mmCIF file of C-alpha atoms and ligand atoms in Angstrom:
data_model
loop_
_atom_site.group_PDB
_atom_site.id
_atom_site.type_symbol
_atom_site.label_atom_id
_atom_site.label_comp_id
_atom_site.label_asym_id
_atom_site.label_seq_id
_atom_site.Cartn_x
_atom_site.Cartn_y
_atom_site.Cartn_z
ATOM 1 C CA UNK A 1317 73.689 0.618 138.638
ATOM 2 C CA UNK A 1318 75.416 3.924 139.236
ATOM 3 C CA UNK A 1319 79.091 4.518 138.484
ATOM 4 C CA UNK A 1320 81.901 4.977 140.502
ATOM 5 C CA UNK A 1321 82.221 8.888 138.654
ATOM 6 C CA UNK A 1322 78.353 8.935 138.938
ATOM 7 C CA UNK A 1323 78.049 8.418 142.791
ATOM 8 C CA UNK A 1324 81.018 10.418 143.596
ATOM 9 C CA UNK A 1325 79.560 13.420 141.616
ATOM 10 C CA UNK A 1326 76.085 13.162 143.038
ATOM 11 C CA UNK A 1327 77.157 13.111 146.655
ATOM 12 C CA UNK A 1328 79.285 16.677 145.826
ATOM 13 C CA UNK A 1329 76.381 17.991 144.304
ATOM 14 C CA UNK A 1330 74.377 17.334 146.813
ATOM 15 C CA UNK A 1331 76.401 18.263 149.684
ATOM 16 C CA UNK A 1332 77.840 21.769 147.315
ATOM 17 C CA UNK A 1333 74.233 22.591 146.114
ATOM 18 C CA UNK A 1334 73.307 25.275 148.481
ATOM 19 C CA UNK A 1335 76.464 27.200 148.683
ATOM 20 C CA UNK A 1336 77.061 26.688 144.584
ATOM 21 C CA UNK A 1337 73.548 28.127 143.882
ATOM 22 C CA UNK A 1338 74.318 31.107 146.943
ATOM 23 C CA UNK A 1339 77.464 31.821 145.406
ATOM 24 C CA UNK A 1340 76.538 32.079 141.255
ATOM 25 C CA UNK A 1341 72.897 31.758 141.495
ATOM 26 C CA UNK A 1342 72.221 35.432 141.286
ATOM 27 C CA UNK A 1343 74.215 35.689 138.492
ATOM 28 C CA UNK A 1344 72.854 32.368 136.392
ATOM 29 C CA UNK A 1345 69.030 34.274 137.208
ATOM 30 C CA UNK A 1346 70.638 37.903 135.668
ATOM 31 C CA UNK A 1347 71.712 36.178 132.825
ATOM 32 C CA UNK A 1348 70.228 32.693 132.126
ATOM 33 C CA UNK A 1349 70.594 32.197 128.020
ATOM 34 C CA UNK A 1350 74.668 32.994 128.450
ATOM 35 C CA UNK A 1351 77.304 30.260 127.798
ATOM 36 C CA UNK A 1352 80.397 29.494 130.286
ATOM 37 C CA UNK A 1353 82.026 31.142 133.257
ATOM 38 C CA UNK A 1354 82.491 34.434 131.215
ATOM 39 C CA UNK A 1355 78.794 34.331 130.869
ATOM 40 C CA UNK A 1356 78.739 34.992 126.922
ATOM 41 C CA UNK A 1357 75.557 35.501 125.556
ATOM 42 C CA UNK A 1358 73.921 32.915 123.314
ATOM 43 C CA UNK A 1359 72.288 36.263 121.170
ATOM 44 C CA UNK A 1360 76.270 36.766 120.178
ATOM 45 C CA UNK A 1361 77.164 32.676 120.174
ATOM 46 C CA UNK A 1362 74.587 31.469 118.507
ATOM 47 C CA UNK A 1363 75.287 27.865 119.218
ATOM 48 C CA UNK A 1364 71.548 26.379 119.307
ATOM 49 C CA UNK A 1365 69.369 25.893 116.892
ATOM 50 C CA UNK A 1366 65.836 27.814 116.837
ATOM 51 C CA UNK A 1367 63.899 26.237 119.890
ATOM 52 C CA UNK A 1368 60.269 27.209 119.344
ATOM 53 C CA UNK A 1369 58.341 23.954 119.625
ATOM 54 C CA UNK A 1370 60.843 22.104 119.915
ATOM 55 C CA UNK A 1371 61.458 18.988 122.862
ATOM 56 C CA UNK A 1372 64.503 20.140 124.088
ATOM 57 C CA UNK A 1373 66.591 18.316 126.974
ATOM 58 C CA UNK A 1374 68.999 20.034 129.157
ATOM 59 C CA UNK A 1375 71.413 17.362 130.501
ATOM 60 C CA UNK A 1376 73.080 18.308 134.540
ATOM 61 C CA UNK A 1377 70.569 21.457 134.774
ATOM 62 C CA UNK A 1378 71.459 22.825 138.169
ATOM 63 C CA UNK A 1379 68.892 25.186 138.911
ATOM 64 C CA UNK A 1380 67.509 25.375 135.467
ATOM 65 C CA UNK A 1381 68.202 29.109 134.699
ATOM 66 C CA UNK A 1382 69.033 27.762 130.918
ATOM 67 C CA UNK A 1383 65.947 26.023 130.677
ATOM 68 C CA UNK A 1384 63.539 28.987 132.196
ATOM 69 C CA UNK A 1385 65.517 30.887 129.365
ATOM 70 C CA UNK A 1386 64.535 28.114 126.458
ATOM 71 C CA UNK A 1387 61.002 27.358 127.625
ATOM 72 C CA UNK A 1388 60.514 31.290 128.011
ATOM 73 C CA UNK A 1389 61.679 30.860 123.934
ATOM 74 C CA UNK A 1390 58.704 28.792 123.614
ATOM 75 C CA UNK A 1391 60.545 25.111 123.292
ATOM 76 C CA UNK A 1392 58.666 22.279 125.457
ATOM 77 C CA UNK A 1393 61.840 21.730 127.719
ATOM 78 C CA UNK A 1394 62.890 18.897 130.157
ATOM 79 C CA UNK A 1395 65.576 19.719 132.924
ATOM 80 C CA UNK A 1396 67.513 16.453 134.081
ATOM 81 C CA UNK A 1397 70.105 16.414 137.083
ATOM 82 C CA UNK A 1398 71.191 13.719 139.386
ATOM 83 C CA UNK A 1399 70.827 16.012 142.438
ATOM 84 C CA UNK A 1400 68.408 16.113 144.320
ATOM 85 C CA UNK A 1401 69.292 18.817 145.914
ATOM 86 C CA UNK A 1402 70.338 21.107 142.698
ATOM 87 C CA UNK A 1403 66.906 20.168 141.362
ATOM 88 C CA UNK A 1404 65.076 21.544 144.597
ATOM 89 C CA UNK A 1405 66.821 25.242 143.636
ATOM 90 C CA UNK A 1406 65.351 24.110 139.996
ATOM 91 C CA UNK A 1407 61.775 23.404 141.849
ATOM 92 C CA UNK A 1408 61.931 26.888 143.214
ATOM 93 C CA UNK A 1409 63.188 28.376 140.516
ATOM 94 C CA UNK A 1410 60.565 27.390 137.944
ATOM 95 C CA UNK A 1411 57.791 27.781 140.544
ATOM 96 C CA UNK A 1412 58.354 31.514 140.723
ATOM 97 C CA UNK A 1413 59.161 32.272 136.929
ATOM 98 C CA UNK A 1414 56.047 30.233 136.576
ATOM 99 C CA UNK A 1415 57.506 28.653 134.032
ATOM 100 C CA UNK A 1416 56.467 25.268 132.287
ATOM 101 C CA UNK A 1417 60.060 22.787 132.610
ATOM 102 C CA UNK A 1418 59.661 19.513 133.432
ATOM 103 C CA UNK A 1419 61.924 18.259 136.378
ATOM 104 C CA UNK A 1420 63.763 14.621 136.173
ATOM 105 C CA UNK A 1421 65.862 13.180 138.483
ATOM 106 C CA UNK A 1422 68.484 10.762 136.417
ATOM 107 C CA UNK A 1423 71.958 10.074 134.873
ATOM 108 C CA UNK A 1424 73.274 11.672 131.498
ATOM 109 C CA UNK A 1425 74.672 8.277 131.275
ATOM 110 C CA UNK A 1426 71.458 6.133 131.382
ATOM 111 C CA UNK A 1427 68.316 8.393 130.227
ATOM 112 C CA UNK A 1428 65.103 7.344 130.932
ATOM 113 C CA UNK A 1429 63.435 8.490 127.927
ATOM 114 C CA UNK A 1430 61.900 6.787 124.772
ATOM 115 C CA UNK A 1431 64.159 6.591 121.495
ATOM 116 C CA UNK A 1432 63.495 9.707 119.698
ATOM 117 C CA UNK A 1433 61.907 12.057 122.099
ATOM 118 C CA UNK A 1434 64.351 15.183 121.592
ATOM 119 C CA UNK A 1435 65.132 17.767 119.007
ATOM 120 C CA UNK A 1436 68.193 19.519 120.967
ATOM 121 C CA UNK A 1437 70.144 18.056 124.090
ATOM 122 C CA UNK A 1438 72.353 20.516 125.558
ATOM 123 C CA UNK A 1439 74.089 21.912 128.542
ATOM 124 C CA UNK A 1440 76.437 24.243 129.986
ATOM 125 C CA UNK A 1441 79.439 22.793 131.927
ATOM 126 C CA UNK A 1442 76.270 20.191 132.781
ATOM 127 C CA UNK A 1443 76.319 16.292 132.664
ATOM 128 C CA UNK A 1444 78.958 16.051 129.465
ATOM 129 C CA UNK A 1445 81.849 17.638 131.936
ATOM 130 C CA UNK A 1446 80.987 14.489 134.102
ATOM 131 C CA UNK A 1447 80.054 11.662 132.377
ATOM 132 C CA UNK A 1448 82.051 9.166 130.655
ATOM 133 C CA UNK A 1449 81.717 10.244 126.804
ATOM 134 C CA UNK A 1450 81.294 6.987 125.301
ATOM 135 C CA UNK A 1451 77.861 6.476 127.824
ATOM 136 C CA UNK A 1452 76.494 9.924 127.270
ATOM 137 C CA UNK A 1453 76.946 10.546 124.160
ATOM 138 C CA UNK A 1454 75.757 6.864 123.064
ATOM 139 C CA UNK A 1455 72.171 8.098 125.232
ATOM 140 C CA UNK A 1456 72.357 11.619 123.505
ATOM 141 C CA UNK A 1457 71.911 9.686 120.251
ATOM 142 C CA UNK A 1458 69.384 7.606 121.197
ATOM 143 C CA UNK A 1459 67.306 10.226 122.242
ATOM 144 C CA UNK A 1460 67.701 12.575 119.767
ATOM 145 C CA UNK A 1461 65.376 12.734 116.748
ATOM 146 C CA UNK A 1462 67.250 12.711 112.782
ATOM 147 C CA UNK A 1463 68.470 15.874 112.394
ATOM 148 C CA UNK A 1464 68.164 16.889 116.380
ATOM 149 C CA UNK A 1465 71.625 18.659 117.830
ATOM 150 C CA UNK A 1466 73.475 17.661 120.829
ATOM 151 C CA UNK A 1467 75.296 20.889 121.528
ATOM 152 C CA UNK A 1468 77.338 21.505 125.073
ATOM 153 C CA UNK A 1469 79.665 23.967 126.470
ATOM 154 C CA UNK A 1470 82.623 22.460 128.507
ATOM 155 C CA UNK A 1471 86.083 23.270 129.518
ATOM 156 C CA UNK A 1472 88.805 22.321 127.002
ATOM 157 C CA UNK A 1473 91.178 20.041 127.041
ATOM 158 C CA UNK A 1474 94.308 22.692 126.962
ATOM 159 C CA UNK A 1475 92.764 23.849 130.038
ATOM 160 C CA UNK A 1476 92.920 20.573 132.034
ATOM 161 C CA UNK A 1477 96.499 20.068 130.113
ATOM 162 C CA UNK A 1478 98.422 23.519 131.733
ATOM 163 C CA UNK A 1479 96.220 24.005 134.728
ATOM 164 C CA UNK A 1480 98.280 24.364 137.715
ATOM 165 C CA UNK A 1481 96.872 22.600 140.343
ATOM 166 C CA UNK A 1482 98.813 23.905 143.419
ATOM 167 C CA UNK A 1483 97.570 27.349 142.671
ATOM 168 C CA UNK A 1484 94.059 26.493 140.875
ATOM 169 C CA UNK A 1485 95.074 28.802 138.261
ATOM 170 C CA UNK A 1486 95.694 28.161 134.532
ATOM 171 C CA UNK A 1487 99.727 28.175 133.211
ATOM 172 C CA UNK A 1488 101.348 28.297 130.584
ATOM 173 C CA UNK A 1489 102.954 25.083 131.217
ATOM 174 C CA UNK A 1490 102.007 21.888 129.702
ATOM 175 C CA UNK A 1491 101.793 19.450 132.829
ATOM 176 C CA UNK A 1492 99.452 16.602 131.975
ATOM 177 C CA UNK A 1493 100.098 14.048 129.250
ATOM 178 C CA UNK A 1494 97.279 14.750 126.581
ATOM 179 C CA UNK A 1495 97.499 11.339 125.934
ATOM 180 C CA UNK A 1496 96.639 10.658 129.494
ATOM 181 C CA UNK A 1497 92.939 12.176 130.092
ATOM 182 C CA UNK A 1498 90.336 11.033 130.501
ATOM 183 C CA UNK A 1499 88.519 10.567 133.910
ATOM 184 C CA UNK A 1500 89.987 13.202 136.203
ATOM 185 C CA UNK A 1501 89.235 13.196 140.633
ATOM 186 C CA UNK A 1502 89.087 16.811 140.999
ATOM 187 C CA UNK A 1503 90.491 18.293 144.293
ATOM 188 C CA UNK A 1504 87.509 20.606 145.187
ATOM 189 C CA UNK A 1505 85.332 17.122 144.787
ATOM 190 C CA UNK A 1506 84.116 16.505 141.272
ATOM 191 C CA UNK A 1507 85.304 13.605 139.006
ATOM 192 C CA UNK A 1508 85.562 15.004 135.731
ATOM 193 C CA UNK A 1509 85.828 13.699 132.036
ATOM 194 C CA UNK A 1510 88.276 15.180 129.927
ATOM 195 C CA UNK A 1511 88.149 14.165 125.986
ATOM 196 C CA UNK A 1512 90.446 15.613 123.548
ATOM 197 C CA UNK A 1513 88.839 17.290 120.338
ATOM 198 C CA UNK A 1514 90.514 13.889 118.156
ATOM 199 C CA UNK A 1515 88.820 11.546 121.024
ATOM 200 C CA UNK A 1516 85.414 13.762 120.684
ATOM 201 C CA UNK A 1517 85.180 13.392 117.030
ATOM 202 C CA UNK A 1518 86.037 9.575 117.635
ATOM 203 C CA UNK A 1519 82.999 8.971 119.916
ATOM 204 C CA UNK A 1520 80.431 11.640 118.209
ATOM 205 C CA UNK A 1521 81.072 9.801 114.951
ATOM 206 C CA UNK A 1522 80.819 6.202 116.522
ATOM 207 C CA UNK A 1523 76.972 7.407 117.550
ATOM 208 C CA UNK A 1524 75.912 8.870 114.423
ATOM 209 C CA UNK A 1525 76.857 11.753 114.608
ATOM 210 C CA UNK A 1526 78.246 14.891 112.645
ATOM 211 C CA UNK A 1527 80.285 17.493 113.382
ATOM 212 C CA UNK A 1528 79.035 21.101 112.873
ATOM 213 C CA UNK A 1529 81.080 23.449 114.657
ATOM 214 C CA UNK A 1530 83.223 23.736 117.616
ATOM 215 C CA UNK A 1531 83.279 26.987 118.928
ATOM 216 C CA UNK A 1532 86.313 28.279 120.878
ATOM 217 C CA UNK A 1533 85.662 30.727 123.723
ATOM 218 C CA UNK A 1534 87.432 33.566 124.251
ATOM 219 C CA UNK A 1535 87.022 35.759 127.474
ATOM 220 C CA UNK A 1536 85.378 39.064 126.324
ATOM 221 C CA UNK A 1537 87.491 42.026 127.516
ATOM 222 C CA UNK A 1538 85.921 43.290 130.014
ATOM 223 C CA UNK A 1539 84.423 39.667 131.377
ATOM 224 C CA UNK A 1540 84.098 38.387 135.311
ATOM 225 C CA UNK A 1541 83.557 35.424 136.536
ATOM 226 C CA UNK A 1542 82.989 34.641 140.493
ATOM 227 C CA UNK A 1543 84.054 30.908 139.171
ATOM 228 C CA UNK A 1544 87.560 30.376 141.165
ATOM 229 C CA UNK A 1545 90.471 28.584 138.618
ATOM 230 C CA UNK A 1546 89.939 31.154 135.935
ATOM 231 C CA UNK A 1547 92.359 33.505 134.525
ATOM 232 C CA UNK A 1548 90.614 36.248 131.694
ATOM 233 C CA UNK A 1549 94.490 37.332 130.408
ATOM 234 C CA UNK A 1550 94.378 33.522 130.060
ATOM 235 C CA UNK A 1551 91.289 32.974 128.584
ATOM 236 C CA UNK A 1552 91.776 35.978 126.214
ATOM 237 C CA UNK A 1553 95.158 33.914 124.542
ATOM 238 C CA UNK A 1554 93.745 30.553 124.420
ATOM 239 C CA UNK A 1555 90.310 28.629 124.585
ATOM 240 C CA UNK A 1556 89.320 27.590 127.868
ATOM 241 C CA UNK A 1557 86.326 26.575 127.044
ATOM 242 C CA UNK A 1558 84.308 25.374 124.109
ATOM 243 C CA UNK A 1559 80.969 24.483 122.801
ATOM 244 C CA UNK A 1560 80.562 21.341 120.576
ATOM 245 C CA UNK A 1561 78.081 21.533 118.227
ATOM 246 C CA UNK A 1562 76.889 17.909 116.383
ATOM 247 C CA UNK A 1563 74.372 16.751 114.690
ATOM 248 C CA UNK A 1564 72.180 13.351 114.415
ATOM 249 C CA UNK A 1565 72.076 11.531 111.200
HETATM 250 C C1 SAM B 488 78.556 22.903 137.268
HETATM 251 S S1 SAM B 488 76.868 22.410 137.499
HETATM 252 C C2 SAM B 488 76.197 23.318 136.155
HETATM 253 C C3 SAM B 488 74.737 23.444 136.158
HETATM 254 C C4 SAM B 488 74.223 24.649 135.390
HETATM 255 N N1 SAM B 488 74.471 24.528 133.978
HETATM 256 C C5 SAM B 488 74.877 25.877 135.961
HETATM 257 O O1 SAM B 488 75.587 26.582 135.230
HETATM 258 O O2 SAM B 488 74.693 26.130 137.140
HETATM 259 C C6 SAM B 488 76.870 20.714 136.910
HETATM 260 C C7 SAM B 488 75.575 19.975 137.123
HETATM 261 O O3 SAM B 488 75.671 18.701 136.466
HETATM 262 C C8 SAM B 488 75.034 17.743 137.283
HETATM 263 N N2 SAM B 488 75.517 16.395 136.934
HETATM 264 C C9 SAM B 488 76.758 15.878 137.142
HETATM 265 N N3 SAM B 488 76.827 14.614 136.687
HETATM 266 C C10 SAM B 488 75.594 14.320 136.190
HETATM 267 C C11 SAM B 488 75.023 13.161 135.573
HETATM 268 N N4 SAM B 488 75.727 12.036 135.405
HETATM 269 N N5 SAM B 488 73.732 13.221 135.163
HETATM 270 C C12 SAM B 488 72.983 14.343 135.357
HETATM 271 N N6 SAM B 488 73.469 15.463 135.941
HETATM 272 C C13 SAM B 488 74.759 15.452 136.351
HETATM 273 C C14 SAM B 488 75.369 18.169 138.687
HETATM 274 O O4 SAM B 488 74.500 17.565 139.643
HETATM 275 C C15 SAM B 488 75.264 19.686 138.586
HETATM 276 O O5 SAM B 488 73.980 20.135 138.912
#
């Protein structure tokens, strides 16, 4: 049985698809392998681990433009989303890279794959920016193999904290509790979750898992983003964004 957060995400994805993938999809496809709004390449981040022959699982996919990139790498790759309609722009998408990603249709929060099946589950403001944490993550460790990484890149916590809401722009006023996240209705639609890094470490650790890294973005100088809510002189003096890196005892 779907969630509350679940259903109300999958009928904005659904209904947003088209003009999401008409207004960033021809900048996912010129660069696919790139972490965040800023589009930072993962050749500079290095956030994932080497992917050759790997079963890798990307969770929220959209169109799939990360997985093309990682089954182009040579990992065996799965591509879940909960929209339908995202994963017909993944369909066509894969069908003209010819390339060799497996489509699901499913939840972050319930995964319909066999214990063990994964050496990397990952995403890119994916399913982690909407799930409840203590679901997803507890699937993300089922899934993943000893040793496998669950690695995601997601907006921080300071962000949701000072962002000014009236304006859709980031501050540099602290207006939400940070005490007080946790599952946020979004005004364009979404319902996101918001974890601090304390409440991140909490849950990781409760599903066996270790913390490697957690890299904190920073907007390259020069960066764009067609994303609306994002500042670069803000991003350039504190981390919007940031990729978790854990891994699976
Ligand atoms: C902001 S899009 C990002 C997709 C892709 N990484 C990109 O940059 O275009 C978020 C995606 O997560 C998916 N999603 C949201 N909640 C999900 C859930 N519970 N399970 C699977 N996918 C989910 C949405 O349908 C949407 O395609």
């Amino acid at each position: 049985v779907a969630t509350e957060h679940e259903r109300v995400n999958r009928t904005f994805w659904d209904a947003d698809a088209d003009d999401y993938q008409a207004a960033h999809g021809e900048v996912l496809d010129e660069r696919p392998a790139a972490w965040g709004v800023w589009r930072i390449p993962e050749s500079q981040v290095r956030a994932l681990p080497r992917v050759v022959d790997r079963d890798v699982l990307e969770l929220g996919c959209g169109a799939a433009q990360w997985s093309i990139a990682l089954a182009r790498w040579g990992a065996r790759v799965v591509g879940l989303d909960q929209s339908a309609a995202q994963l017909a722009h993944a369909a066509r998408k894969c069908r003209s890279a010819n390339a060799d990603v497996r489509l699901v249709l499913g939840s972050a929060e319930a995964l319909a794959f066999a214990d063990r099946s994964f050496d990397l589950v990952f995403c890119d403001h994916g399913a982690m920016s909407f799930c409840d944490p203590r679901r997803s993550v507890a699937e993300a460790g089922r899934v993943l193999r000893p040793g496998g990484m669950l690695v995601w890149c997601a907006s921080s916590a300071l962000r949701y904290v000072t962002h000014d809401d009236d304006r859709d722009r980031p501050s540099r006023k602290l207006r939400r509790s940070w005490f007080d996240l946790g599952p946020m209705p979004e005004a364009e639609g979404t319902f996101d979750w918001v974890f601090t890094p304390g409440q991140w470490i909490g849950v990781l650790h409760e599903h066996g898992f270790v913390v490697e890294d957690l890299i904190e973005l920073r907007a390259p100088e020069q960066a764009e983003t067609g994303y609306p809510g994002w500042s670069r002189k803000w991003s350039r003096r504190w981390p919007a964004e940031e990729i978790w890196r854990a891994r699976r005892t």
